[in-house]
Short mmCIF file of C-alpha atoms in Angstrom, two decimals:
data_model
loop_
_atom_site.label_atom_id
_atom_site.label_comp_id
_atom_site.label_asym_id
_atom_site.label_seq_id
_atom_site.Cartn_x
_atom_site.Cartn_y
_atom_site.Cartn_z
CA MET A 274 -18.82 -9.86 1.34
CA LYS A 275 -19.99 -7.94 -1.86
CA LYS A 276 -23.47 -9.69 -1.91
CA LEU A 277 -24.00 -8.98 2.05
CA PHE A 278 -23.43 -5.37 1.39
CA LEU A 279 -26.14 -4.70 -2.09
CA LEU A 280 -28.71 -6.75 0.10
CA GLY A 281 -28.64 -4.83 2.72
CA ALA A 282 -28.19 -1.20 0.66
CA VAL A 283 -31.60 -2.73 -0.74
CA ALA A 284 -33.29 -3.47 2.16
CA MET A 285 -32.21 0.32 3.24
CA LEU A 286 -33.43 1.76 0.39
CA LEU A 287 -36.81 0.06 0.75
CA ILE A 288 -37.23 1.27 4.20
CA VAL A 289 -35.87 4.39 3.26
CA THR A 290 -38.27 4.91 0.03
CA HIS A 291 -41.39 4.37 2.12
CA SER A 292 -40.92 6.82 4.41
CA THR A 293 -40.87 9.09 2.15
CA HIS A 294 -44.18 11.68 2.83
CA ALA A 295 -42.53 12.28 6.19
CA GLN A 296 -40.43 14.73 5.44
CA ASP A 297 -40.57 17.23 2.85
CA ASN A 298 -39.71 17.01 -0.66
CA SER A 299 -40.60 20.69 -2.47
CA SER A 300 -37.82 20.85 -5.29
CA SER A 301 -35.14 23.26 -5.08
CA SER A 302 -34.07 26.29 -7.85
CA HIS A 303 -30.44 25.25 -7.89
CA SER A 304 -28.33 23.08 -10.49
CA LYS A 305 -27.55 19.88 -11.26
CA PHE A 306 -24.45 20.18 -10.60
CA TYR A 307 -22.56 19.77 -6.93
CA LEU A 308 -19.37 19.72 -5.93
CA LYS A 309 -18.54 17.10 -2.76
CA ILE A 310 -15.36 17.21 -0.42
CA ALA A 311 -14.03 14.21 1.80
CA GLY A 312 -11.93 12.38 3.72
CA GLY A 313 -11.81 9.23 5.80
CA TYR A 314 -9.43 6.35 7.44
CA PHE A 315 -9.79 3.54 6.01
CA PHE A 316 -9.49 -0.18 7.93
CA SER A 317 -7.88 -3.89 6.54
CA VAL A 318 -11.35 -6.59 6.84
CA SER A 319 -9.26 -9.26 4.58
CA PRO A 320 -5.30 -8.87 5.39
CA GLY A 321 -3.27 -11.00 3.96
CA GLN A 322 0.33 -12.54 3.27
CA PHE A 323 3.28 -10.16 2.36
CA PRO A 324 5.20 -9.99 -0.81
CA ASN A 325 8.73 -11.09 -0.27
CA VAL A 326 10.27 -8.63 0.15
CA GLY A 327 14.40 -10.22 -1.97
CA PRO A 328 15.50 -12.83 -0.83
CA TYR A 329 13.41 -12.49 2.47
CA PRO A 330 10.03 -13.81 3.04
CA PRO A 331 7.55 -11.78 5.08
CA GLN A 332 8.18 -13.57 7.77
CA ASP A 333 9.67 -12.12 11.94
CA LEU A 334 12.67 -13.93 12.55
CA HIS A 335 14.61 -13.67 15.95
CA THR A 336 17.94 -17.06 15.14
CA GLU A 337 20.55 -17.48 17.72
CA PHE A 338 24.23 -18.48 16.93
CA SER A 339 26.34 -20.71 19.15
CA PRO A 340 29.38 -22.63 17.58
CA GLY A 341 29.15 -25.08 15.41
CA ARG A 342 25.10 -24.39 15.54
CA MET A 343 21.95 -21.85 14.30
CA ASP A 344 18.73 -22.36 16.71
CA THR A 345 15.94 -21.23 16.01
CA VAL A 346 14.70 -17.77 18.80
CA SER A 347 11.41 -17.61 17.57
CA ARG A 348 9.38 -17.12 13.89
CA LYS A 349 5.87 -14.92 13.59
CA VAL A 350 4.13 -14.86 9.65
CA LEU A 351 3.86 -11.48 8.67
CA THR A 352 0.03 -10.18 7.35
CA GLY A 353 -1.45 -7.37 6.65
CA SER A 354 -3.03 -5.54 4.18
CA TYR A 355 -2.46 -2.38 2.03
CA GLY A 356 -5.61 -1.13 2.95
CA GLU A 357 -5.40 0.17 6.07
CA GLY A 358 -5.26 4.19 5.44
CA PHE A 359 -6.03 7.68 5.37
CA ARG A 360 -7.97 8.14 1.72
CA GLY A 361 -9.14 12.67 0.90
CA GLY A 362 -11.58 12.88 -2.32
CA LEU A 363 -12.67 15.52 -5.29
CA SER A 364 -16.38 14.23 -6.54
CA VAL A 365 -18.08 16.30 -9.32
CA GLY A 366 -22.37 15.05 -9.44
CA TYR A 367 -24.69 15.67 -11.65
CA ASN A 368 -28.58 14.49 -10.61
CA ILE A 369 -30.68 13.44 -12.59
CA ASN A 370 -33.27 13.77 -11.15
CA LYS A 371 -34.26 13.62 -6.91
CA TYR A 372 -33.75 10.20 -7.16
CA PHE A 373 -30.39 9.65 -9.23
CA ALA A 374 -27.31 10.96 -9.92
CA VAL A 375 -23.93 10.40 -10.87
CA GLU A 376 -20.24 11.15 -9.52
CA GLY A 377 -16.46 11.69 -10.81
CA THR A 378 -14.47 11.15 -7.62
CA PHE A 379 -11.02 12.10 -7.51
CA ASN A 380 -9.21 10.61 -3.94
CA TYR A 381 -5.27 10.59 -3.25
CA PHE A 382 -4.13 7.89 -0.55
CA HIS A 383 -2.10 6.80 1.61
CA SER A 384 -1.75 3.48 3.49
CA LYS A 385 -0.73 2.75 7.39
CA LYS A 386 3.32 1.68 6.40
CA ASN A 387 3.60 -2.73 7.26
CA LEU A 388 6.57 -4.11 8.43
CA MET A 389 7.76 -7.01 6.23
CA THR A 390 10.20 -8.94 6.84
CA ARG A 391 12.57 -8.50 10.25
CA GLN A 392 15.64 -11.35 10.29
CA ARG A 393 17.55 -11.18 13.36
CA ALA A 394 20.93 -13.20 15.07
CA THR A 395 22.45 -12.75 17.54
CA VAL A 396 25.20 -14.26 20.05
CA ALA A 397 23.92 -17.14 22.24
CA GLY A 398 23.44 -16.06 25.72
CA SER A 399 23.85 -12.78 24.49
CA ALA A 400 22.08 -9.57 23.10
CA ARG A 401 24.70 -9.05 20.79
CA GLU A 402 23.51 -9.20 17.54
CA LEU A 403 25.35 -10.55 14.45
CA GLY A 404 22.99 -9.25 12.02
CA HIS A 405 19.06 -7.58 10.91
CA VAL A 406 16.94 -6.79 8.34
CA GLU A 407 14.05 -4.95 8.77
CA SER A 408 11.43 -3.97 5.90
CA HIS A 409 8.67 -1.30 5.96
CA GLY A 410 5.77 -0.78 3.42
CA TYR A 411 3.37 1.81 1.92
CA VAL A 412 1.05 3.28 -0.31
CA ASN A 413 1.04 6.37 -2.50
CA ALA A 414 -1.64 6.75 -4.62
CA ILE A 415 -4.86 8.36 -6.88
CA ASP A 416 -7.08 7.27 -9.26
CA PHE A 417 -10.86 7.77 -10.35
CA ALA A 418 -14.34 6.67 -8.79
CA PRO A 419 -17.00 7.05 -10.90
CA SER A 420 -19.99 5.85 -9.74
CA LEU A 421 -24.25 5.75 -8.83
CA VAL A 422 -26.09 7.73 -5.98
CA VAL A 423 -28.91 6.07 -5.21
CA SER A 424 -31.39 8.06 -3.35
CA PRO A 425 -35.27 8.52 -2.05
CA GLY A 426 -35.29 12.41 -3.30
CA LEU A 427 -35.30 13.15 1.05
CA GLU A 428 -34.88 17.21 1.97
CA LYS A 429 -33.33 16.92 5.54
CA ILE A 430 -31.84 13.81 5.76
CA ASN A 431 -31.58 11.73 2.83
CA PRO A 432 -30.14 8.41 2.81
CA TYR A 433 -28.23 7.06 -0.32
CA VAL A 434 -26.45 3.66 -1.98
CA ARG A 435 -23.28 4.64 -3.58
CA PHE A 436 -22.30 1.90 -5.93
CA GLY A 437 -19.54 1.71 -9.38
CA VAL A 438 -15.37 1.31 -9.96
CA VAL A 439 -11.97 1.96 -9.66
CA VAL A 440 -9.58 2.36 -11.47
CA PRO A 441 -6.30 3.70 -10.41
CA LEU A 442 -3.97 6.24 -12.53
CA TRP A 443 -0.62 5.97 -10.18
CA GLY A 444 0.23 4.39 -7.39
CA ARG A 445 3.34 2.93 -5.55
CA LEU A 446 4.54 0.50 -3.47
CA TYR A 447 7.29 2.09 -1.12
CA ILE A 448 9.82 0.01 1.12
CA GLU A 449 12.03 1.09 3.49
CA THR A 450 15.09 -1.18 4.24
CA ASP A 451 17.66 -1.46 7.48
CA ALA A 452 20.14 -3.69 7.68
CA MET A 453 22.97 -4.94 9.44
CA GLN A 454 26.00 -7.52 9.18
CA THR A 455 28.55 -8.60 10.71
CA SER A 456 31.47 -10.53 8.91
CA SER A 457 34.90 -11.32 8.65
CA PRO A 458 36.14 -11.56 4.86
CA ALA A 459 39.36 -12.84 3.87
CA GLY A 460 42.72 -10.84 3.75
CA ILE A 461 40.92 -8.25 7.38
CA PRO A 462 43.97 -8.34 10.25
CA THR A 463 43.16 -11.05 12.83
CA GLY A 464 41.22 -10.51 15.35
CA THR A 465 39.10 -7.50 13.80
CA ALA A 466 35.64 -7.33 11.99
CA VAL A 467 34.00 -5.15 9.40
CA VAL A 468 30.24 -3.74 10.09
CA THR A 469 28.54 -3.28 7.03
CA ASN A 470 25.40 -1.22 7.46
CA ILE A 471 22.92 -0.56 4.81
CA SER A 472 19.99 1.55 3.82
CA ARG A 473 17.54 1.87 0.86
CA LYS A 474 14.46 2.51 -0.50
CA GLU A 475 12.55 1.35 -3.66
CA GLU A 476 9.44 1.65 -5.53
CA ILE A 477 7.32 -0.58 -7.55
CA LYS A 478 4.96 0.40 -9.92
CA PRO A 479 1.41 -1.36 -10.82
CA ASN A 480 0.41 -2.79 -13.98
CA PRO A 481 -3.44 -1.12 -14.87
CA THR A 482 -6.42 -3.03 -13.02
CA ILE A 483 -9.62 -1.70 -11.74
CA GLY A 484 -11.77 -2.36 -8.43
CA PHE A 485 -14.87 -2.00 -7.18
CA GLN A 486 -16.82 0.61 -4.36
CA GLY A 487 -20.06 0.74 -2.77
CA ALA A 488 -21.26 2.80 -0.36
CA LEU A 489 -24.28 3.08 2.24
CA GLY A 490 -24.77 6.83 3.56
CA VAL A 491 -26.52 9.40 4.88
CA SER A 492 -26.69 13.29 3.64
CA PHE A 493 -27.72 16.18 6.25
CA ARG A 494 -28.65 19.23 4.27
CA VAL A 495 -27.47 22.19 6.59
CA SER A 496 -28.62 25.35 4.45
CA PRO A 497 -30.02 25.03 0.98
CA ARG A 498 -25.99 24.91 -0.88
CA PHE A 499 -25.09 23.11 1.60
CA ASP A 500 -25.05 18.95 3.10
CA VAL A 501 -23.12 17.41 5.31
CA PHE A 502 -22.71 13.71 4.17
CA VAL A 503 -21.24 10.66 6.75
CA GLU A 504 -20.65 6.90 4.85
CA THR A 505 -19.04 3.86 5.48
CA GLU A 506 -17.48 2.62 2.61
CA TYR A 507 -16.28 -0.57 0.63
CA ARG A 508 -13.38 -1.38 -1.42
CA ASN A 509 -11.70 -3.84 -3.20
CA VAL A 510 -8.47 -2.73 -6.04
CA PRO A 511 -6.03 -5.55 -6.32
CA VAL A 512 -2.79 -5.17 -7.05
CA ARG A 513 0.30 -6.75 -8.87
CA SER A 514 3.34 -5.63 -9.38
CA LYS A 515 5.25 -4.90 -13.12
CA GLU A 516 8.67 -3.44 -12.22
CA LYS A 517 10.81 -2.27 -9.57
CA GLU A 518 13.93 0.76 -8.96
CA ILE A 519 16.00 1.65 -6.74
CA THR A 520 15.57 4.77 -6.08
CA GLU A 521 18.02 5.77 -2.41
CA TYR A 522 21.05 2.91 -0.93
CA ASN A 523 23.55 3.84 1.21
CA GLU A 524 26.55 1.08 2.31
CA THR A 525 29.37 1.82 5.12
CA ASN A 526 31.54 -0.51 6.07
CA THR A 527 33.61 -0.38 9.02
CA LEU A 528 36.00 -2.25 10.98
CA VAL A 529 36.25 -2.87 14.37
CA ASN A 530 37.74 -4.84 16.94
CA ALA A 531 36.17 -7.93 17.48
CA THR A 532 35.73 -8.01 20.92
CA THR A 533 35.31 -4.75 21.99
CA GLY A 534 32.97 -3.26 19.06
CA ALA A 535 35.79 -0.32 18.48
CA VAL A 536 35.97 1.32 15.55
CA VAL A 537 40.15 0.56 13.99
CA GLN A 538 38.94 2.76 10.46
CA ALA A 539 36.52 2.98 7.82
CA LEU A 540 36.91 1.38 4.33
CA PRO A 541 35.01 1.39 1.11
CA GLY A 542 31.44 1.72 0.89
CA ARG A 543 28.88 2.24 -2.20
CA THR A 544 26.31 5.01 -3.42
CA ILE A 545 23.36 3.97 -5.73
CA GLY A 546 25.29 5.04 -8.23
CA ASP A 547 27.75 1.85 -7.90
CA LEU A 548 24.78 -0.52 -8.53
CA SER A 549 24.85 -2.66 -11.10
CA VAL A 550 21.23 -1.61 -14.10
CA ALA A 551 20.33 -5.64 -12.64
CA GLU A 552 20.31 -3.97 -8.78
CA LYS A 553 18.72 -1.60 -9.73
CA ASN A 554 16.51 -1.79 -12.18
CA THR A 555 13.60 -5.52 -11.42
CA GLU A 556 11.02 -6.86 -14.19
CA TYR A 557 8.50 -8.95 -12.52
CA GLN A 558 7.41 -12.28 -14.14
CA THR A 559 4.29 -14.57 -13.73
CA THR A 560 7.84 -17.33 -14.18
CA LEU A 561 11.00 -17.69 -14.15
CA ASP A 562 12.33 -19.55 -16.37
CA GLN A 563 16.65 -20.14 -18.31
CA ASN A 564 15.87 -16.81 -19.98
CA SER A 565 15.42 -14.56 -16.42
CA ASN A 566 18.01 -12.24 -15.47
CA THR A 567 18.25 -13.49 -12.38
CA PRO A 568 21.25 -13.58 -9.31
CA VAL A 569 24.28 -16.75 -10.68
CA ASN A 570 26.31 -15.53 -7.23
CA GLN A 571 27.77 -12.56 -4.84
CA GLN A 572 30.24 -10.62 -3.87
CA GLY A 573 29.87 -9.31 -0.21
CA THR A 574 26.92 -7.03 -0.70
CA LYS A 575 27.10 -7.09 -4.76
CA VAL A 576 24.80 -8.72 -6.51
CA ILE A 577 26.29 -10.91 -9.72
CA TYR A 578 23.37 -11.45 -12.28
CA LYS A 579 23.57 -13.17 -16.03
CA ASP A 580 24.11 -10.31 -17.90
CA ASN A 581 24.57 -6.88 -14.84
CA ASN A 582 23.97 -4.70 -18.06
CA ARG A 583 19.19 -5.11 -18.67
CA ALA A 584 17.15 -4.67 -15.40
CA SER A 585 16.94 -8.88 -13.37
CA ASN A 586 13.89 -10.48 -13.21
CA ASP A 587 11.85 -11.56 -10.08
CA LEU A 588 8.38 -13.06 -9.64
CA LYS A 589 5.35 -11.15 -9.67
CA SER A 590 3.72 -9.81 -6.35
CA TYR A 591 0.17 -9.41 -5.01
CA ILE A 592 -1.13 -7.32 -3.33
CA ASN A 593 -4.65 -5.22 -2.41
CA ILE A 594 -5.22 -1.59 -1.86
CA GLY A 595 -9.20 -2.16 -0.69
CA GLY A 596 -10.78 -1.78 2.73
CA LEU A 597 -13.65 -0.56 4.34
CA GLY A 598 -14.00 3.27 5.45
CA LEU A 599 -15.40 6.04 6.76
CA ASN A 600 -15.71 8.60 5.55
CA ALA A 601 -17.00 12.87 6.14
CA GLY A 602 -17.70 15.60 4.18
CA LEU A 603 -18.99 18.67 2.64
CA LYS A 604 -21.42 18.48 -0.04
CA PHE A 605 -22.05 21.73 -1.93
CA ARG A 606 -24.52 23.24 -4.80
CA LEU A 607 -23.38 24.83 -7.66
#
């Protein structure tokens, strides 16, 4: 993809440079500094399989329960990319000469919300749910992108190539999960069941990284100070997880009639303040070993770790927030 992009850029520059005599190349008296503001939408070009959400793999799974057996109705692997979404940027640029300029751009990116996992269990022969888990994730990020801009220096319609790196300054992967489970724990009255509903939100912080960006664009002069430009941009920004924190958590438990579903009484639940340090915080590792703080037991929805008073450990996951985008904006010469 990168090689095709660069070859296309070189070919375009050769063509437009050869035709420079067709336009007026008179110099302007404005400053060499300029400002740009742009916005656009990016599309996924290399979708991959999403990372696990805790113990749940990236699958859309439907199972049916009948006495003595559990059957799979459907199973689908969930793929996609966090590179699809909206981006806005503010650039400061400097024209070295009529052919070369340098730019520094601050970008804000908000990705499309993606379905990461969906697990659903129903009773055979009916639509009655015994439980479900559904998680959606999205990325918010701020980055700085220094780049070199090369153009034939035409006055009215000026094609250009821009390429450089992407340095993420801040970013979060947010995962929102809703779950429901029907259970019959020991000690409840005969003919009743407990319905547990959980909603939670977690933030995953990334490790420092660096990416690549390049664009092909055309700038249209509308006045001595202003240009309008459109461009297509490619970005490749791989990101790996560093640590995770559950920031919102609400759990309710209700005793219901097992046949009709009528509420019998509300039972104690849990909030974020009831989570242990290990349940609330996770540090990611490349390898899990005997020294990793991993689960050893579970009591209802409460997960018991080797050490509940320190962050738990899980395997690192990888995502890409790059993609192919279309941008448009204004350029103001100072």
